[in-house]
PDB file of C-alpha atoms in Angstrom:
ATOM      1  CA  UNK A   1       7.669  47.185 -91.171  1.00 90.00           C
ATOM      2  CA  UNK A   2       4.704  49.425 -92.273  1.00 96.00           C
ATOM      3  CA  UNK A   3       4.976  52.823 -92.183  1.00 98.00           C
ATOM      4  CA  UNK A   4       2.499  55.894 -92.837  1.00 98.00           C
ATOM      5  CA  UNK A   5       3.390  59.278 -93.683  1.00 98.00           C
ATOM      6  CA  UNK A   6       0.744  62.132 -94.008  1.00 98.00           C
ATOM      7  CA  UNK A   7       1.405  65.164 -96.351  1.00 98.00           C
ATOM      8  CA  UNK A   8      -0.385  68.469 -97.212  1.00 97.00           C
ATOM      9  CA  UNK A   9      -0.339  72.112 -96.611  1.00 95.00           C
ATOM     10  CA  UNK A  10      -0.155  73.284 -93.004  1.00 97.00           C
ATOM     11  CA  UNK A  11      -2.753  75.980 -93.404  1.00 98.00           C
ATOM     12  CA  UNK A  12      -6.295  76.336 -95.182  1.00 98.00           C
ATOM     13  CA  UNK A  13      -8.546  79.068 -95.357  1.00 98.00           C
ATOM     14  CA  UNK A  14     -11.838  78.735 -94.162  1.00 98.00           C
ATOM     15  CA  UNK A  15     -14.171  77.899 -96.635  1.00 98.00           C
ATOM     16  CA  UNK A  16     -11.480  75.673 -98.344  1.00 98.00           C
ATOM     17  CA  UNK A  17     -10.973  72.008 -98.350  1.00 98.00           C
ATOM     18  CA  UNK A  18      -8.511  70.638 -96.774  1.00 98.00           C
ATOM     19  CA  UNK A  19      -6.861  67.643 -98.490  1.00 98.00           C
ATOM     20  CA  UNK A  20      -3.980  65.449 -96.821  1.00 98.00           C
ATOM     21  CA  UNK A  21      -2.381  62.276 -98.576  1.00 98.00           C
ATOM     22  CA  UNK A  22      -1.432  59.191 -96.364  1.00 98.00           C
ATOM     23  CA  UNK A  23       1.718  57.421 -98.196  1.00 98.00           C
ATOM     24  CA  UNK A  24       1.793  53.881 -96.824  1.00 98.00           C
ATOM     25  CA  UNK A  25       4.963  51.713 -97.403  1.00 98.00           C
ATOM     26  CA  UNK A  26       5.964  48.354 -96.196  1.00 97.00           C
ATOM     27  CA  UNK A  27       2.411  46.962 -96.683  1.00 95.00           C
ATOM     28  CA  UNK A  28      -0.221  47.360 -99.624  1.00 96.00           C
ATOM     29  CA  UNK A  29      -3.493  48.924 -99.003  1.00 96.00           C
ATOM     30  CA  UNK A  30      -5.413  46.239-100.531  1.00 96.00           C
ATOM     31  CA  UNK A  31      -4.258  43.778 -98.256  1.00 93.00           C
ATOM     32  CA  UNK A  32      -7.138  41.191 -96.698  1.00 89.00           C
ATOM     33  CA  UNK A  33      -8.458  42.447 -94.377  1.00 88.00           C
ATOM     34  CA  UNK A  34      -7.471  46.159 -93.007  1.00 94.00           C
ATOM     35  CA  UNK A  35      -9.293  49.488 -93.252  1.00 96.00           C
ATOM     36  CA  UNK A  36      -6.926  52.777 -93.741  1.00 97.00           C
ATOM     37  CA  UNK A  37      -8.125  55.614 -91.249  1.00 98.00           C
ATOM     38  CA  UNK A  38      -8.174  58.954 -90.787  1.00 98.00           C
ATOM     39  CA  UNK A  39      -8.133  60.532 -87.134  1.00 98.00           C
ATOM     40  CA  UNK A  40      -7.561  63.726 -85.485  1.00 98.00           C
ATOM     41  CA  UNK A  41      -6.901  65.732 -82.581  1.00 98.00           C
ATOM     42  CA  UNK A  42      -8.094  69.355 -81.923  1.00 98.00           C
ATOM     43  CA  UNK A  43      -5.889  71.257 -79.841  1.00 97.00           C
ATOM     44  CA  UNK A  44      -6.668  70.198 -75.776  1.00 97.00           C
ATOM     45  CA  UNK A  45      -9.669  67.634 -77.145  1.00 97.00           C
ATOM     46  CA  UNK A  46      -9.430  63.964 -77.372  1.00 98.00           C
ATOM     47  CA  UNK A  47      -9.074  61.593 -80.797  1.00 97.00           C
ATOM     48  CA  UNK A  48     -11.657  61.790 -82.898  1.00 98.00           C
ATOM     49  CA  UNK A  49     -12.485  59.108 -85.751  1.00 97.00           C
ATOM     50  CA  UNK A  50     -13.353  60.539 -89.409  1.00 98.00           C
ATOM     51  CA  UNK A  51     -13.567  57.542 -91.677  1.00 97.00           C
ATOM     52  CA  UNK A  52     -11.833  54.858 -93.317  1.00 97.00           C
ATOM     53  CA  UNK A  53     -11.461  52.925 -96.547  1.00 97.00           C
ATOM     54  CA  UNK A  54     -11.219  49.281 -96.535  1.00 96.00           C
ATOM     55  CA  UNK A  55      -8.985  47.146 -98.389  1.00 94.00           C
ATOM     56  CA  UNK A  56     -11.841  46.465-100.810  1.00 94.00           C
ATOM     57  CA  UNK A  57     -11.990  50.085-101.365  1.00 96.00           C
ATOM     58  CA  UNK A  58     -15.542  50.280 -99.150  1.00 97.00           C
ATOM     59  CA  UNK A  59     -15.794  53.947 -97.249  1.00 98.00           C
ATOM     60  CA  UNK A  60     -17.022  54.767 -93.902  1.00 97.00           C
ATOM     61  CA  UNK A  61     -17.327  58.157 -92.252  1.00 98.00           C
ATOM     62  CA  UNK A  62     -18.138  59.611 -88.674  1.00 98.00           C
ATOM     63  CA  UNK A  63     -21.953  60.774 -88.835  1.00 98.00           C
ATOM     64  CA  UNK A  64     -21.317  64.198 -87.886  1.00 97.00           C
ATOM     65  CA  UNK A  65     -18.640  64.556 -90.685  1.00 97.00           C
ATOM     66  CA  UNK A  66     -20.057  62.377 -93.687  1.00 97.00           C
ATOM     67  CA  UNK A  67     -21.408  65.339 -95.498  1.00 97.00           C
ATOM     68  CA  UNK A  68     -18.325  67.186 -96.103  1.00 98.00           C
ATOM     69  CA  UNK A  69     -15.798  64.363 -95.866  1.00 98.00           C
ATOM     70  CA  UNK A  70     -14.417  61.662 -98.764  1.00 98.00           C
ATOM     71  CA  UNK A  71     -11.711  59.160 -98.329  1.00 98.00           C
ATOM     72  CA  UNK A  72     -10.413  57.905-101.611  1.00 98.00           C
ATOM     73  CA  UNK A  73      -7.263  56.231-102.546  1.00 98.00           C
ATOM     74  CA  UNK A  74      -4.808  55.333-105.755  1.00 98.00           C
ATOM     75  CA  UNK A  75      -3.431  52.028-105.623  1.00 97.00           C
ATOM     76  CA  UNK A  76      -1.013  52.140-108.068  1.00 97.00           C
ATOM     77  CA  UNK A  77       0.949  54.574-105.606  1.00 98.00           C
ATOM     78  CA  UNK A  78      -0.217  53.054-102.145  1.00 98.00           C
ATOM     79  CA  UNK A  79      -1.693  56.101-101.210  1.00 98.00           C
ATOM     80  CA  UNK A  80      -5.452  57.022 -99.788  1.00 98.00           C
ATOM     81  CA  UNK A  81      -6.512  60.730 -99.448  1.00 98.00           C
ATOM     82  CA  UNK A  82      -8.807  62.830 -96.998  1.00 98.00           C
ATOM     83  CA  UNK A  83     -11.142  65.765 -98.591  1.00 98.00           C
ATOM     84  CA  UNK A  84     -12.517  67.999 -96.238  1.00 98.00           C
ATOM     85  CA  UNK A  85     -14.678  70.574 -97.313  1.00 98.00           C
ATOM     86  CA  UNK A  86     -16.091  74.387 -96.059  1.00 98.00           C
ATOM     87  CA  UNK A  87     -13.827  74.076 -93.020  1.00 98.00           C
ATOM     88  CA  UNK A  88     -13.745  76.048 -90.459  1.00 98.00           C
ATOM     89  CA  UNK A  89     -11.408  77.190 -87.297  1.00 98.00           C
ATOM     90  CA  UNK A  90     -12.896  74.036 -85.705  1.00 97.00           C
ATOM     91  CA  UNK A  91     -11.183  72.066 -87.873  1.00 98.00           C
ATOM     92  CA  UNK A  92      -8.138  73.039 -86.673  1.00 98.00           C
ATOM     93  CA  UNK A  93      -5.992  69.717 -85.588  1.00 98.00           C
ATOM     94  CA  UNK A  94      -3.614  67.268 -85.997  1.00 98.00           C
ATOM     95  CA  UNK A  95      -4.435  64.976 -88.442  1.00 98.00           C
ATOM     96  CA  UNK A  96      -3.285  61.107 -88.359  1.00 98.00           C
ATOM     97  CA  UNK A  97      -3.752  58.248 -91.044  1.00 98.00           C
ATOM     98  CA  UNK A  98      -3.677  55.058 -89.104  1.00 98.00           C
ATOM     99  CA  UNK A  99      -3.974  51.249 -90.248  1.00 97.00           C
ATOM    100  CA  UNK A 100      -7.138  49.645 -88.453  1.00 95.00           C
ATOM    101  CA  UNK A 101      -7.556  46.146 -87.614  1.00 93.00           C
ATOM    102  CA  UNK A 102     -11.281  45.539 -86.436  1.00 85.00           C
ATOM    103  CA  UNK A 103     -13.062  42.961 -85.203  1.00 84.00           C
ATOM    104  CA  UNK A 104     -16.756  43.113 -84.094  1.00 83.00           C
ATOM    105  CA  UNK A 105     -15.041  43.295 -80.419  1.00 88.00           C
ATOM    106  CA  UNK A 106     -12.264  45.199 -80.801  1.00 88.00           C
ATOM    107  CA  UNK A 107     -10.067  47.897 -83.064  1.00 87.00           C
ATOM    108  CA  UNK A 108      -6.648  47.726 -83.159  1.00 94.00           C
ATOM    109  CA  UNK A 109      -4.751  50.835 -84.968  1.00 95.00           C
ATOM    110  CA  UNK A 110      -1.593  49.029 -84.984  1.00 95.00           C
ATOM    111  CA  UNK A 111       0.544  51.882 -87.306  1.00 97.00           C
ATOM    112  CA  UNK A 112       0.017  55.414 -87.188  1.00 98.00           C
ATOM    113  CA  UNK A 113       1.547  58.327 -89.328  1.00 98.00           C
ATOM    114  CA  UNK A 114       3.692  60.875 -87.149  1.00 98.00           C
ATOM    115  CA  UNK A 115       0.925  63.130 -87.720  1.00 98.00           C
ATOM    116  CA  UNK A 116       0.499  66.328 -89.249  1.00 98.00           C
ATOM    117  CA  UNK A 117      -0.801  69.751 -87.982  1.00 98.00           C
ATOM    118  CA  UNK A 118      -3.184  71.670 -90.355  1.00 98.00           C
ATOM    119  CA  UNK A 119      -4.527  75.150 -89.107  1.00 98.00           C
ATOM    120  CA  UNK A 120      -7.459  76.888 -90.639  1.00 98.00           C
ATOM    121  CA  UNK A 121      -7.416  80.504 -90.159  1.00 96.00           C
ATOM    122  CA  UNK A 122      -7.071  83.616 -92.981  1.00 93.00           C
TER     123      UNK A 122
END
């Protein structure tokens, strides 16, 4: 059974860098052919895909966030990490890490973390 768990600070000050870690158990982040994605949901809004890291280590980012987003991984710990720089209050959201199975026609987010609330405020 694959499980994902987000961790990191729940409060970040404006202009600082938001950093979250997703710890994966029950499956390897290097297993073919999955992506490991970060998705967020601001209050009152829909889900927003932020980016992903492939089993091979390749990374992909939303164009709107690419300039300040970085996703990395530590295969020895079976973890992947989100860093979002220069945050503003508009970055306040619930942040989720997910496993993603992608084809040319479909996306399947088959496992999700419980989500973690991050508030950007001084």
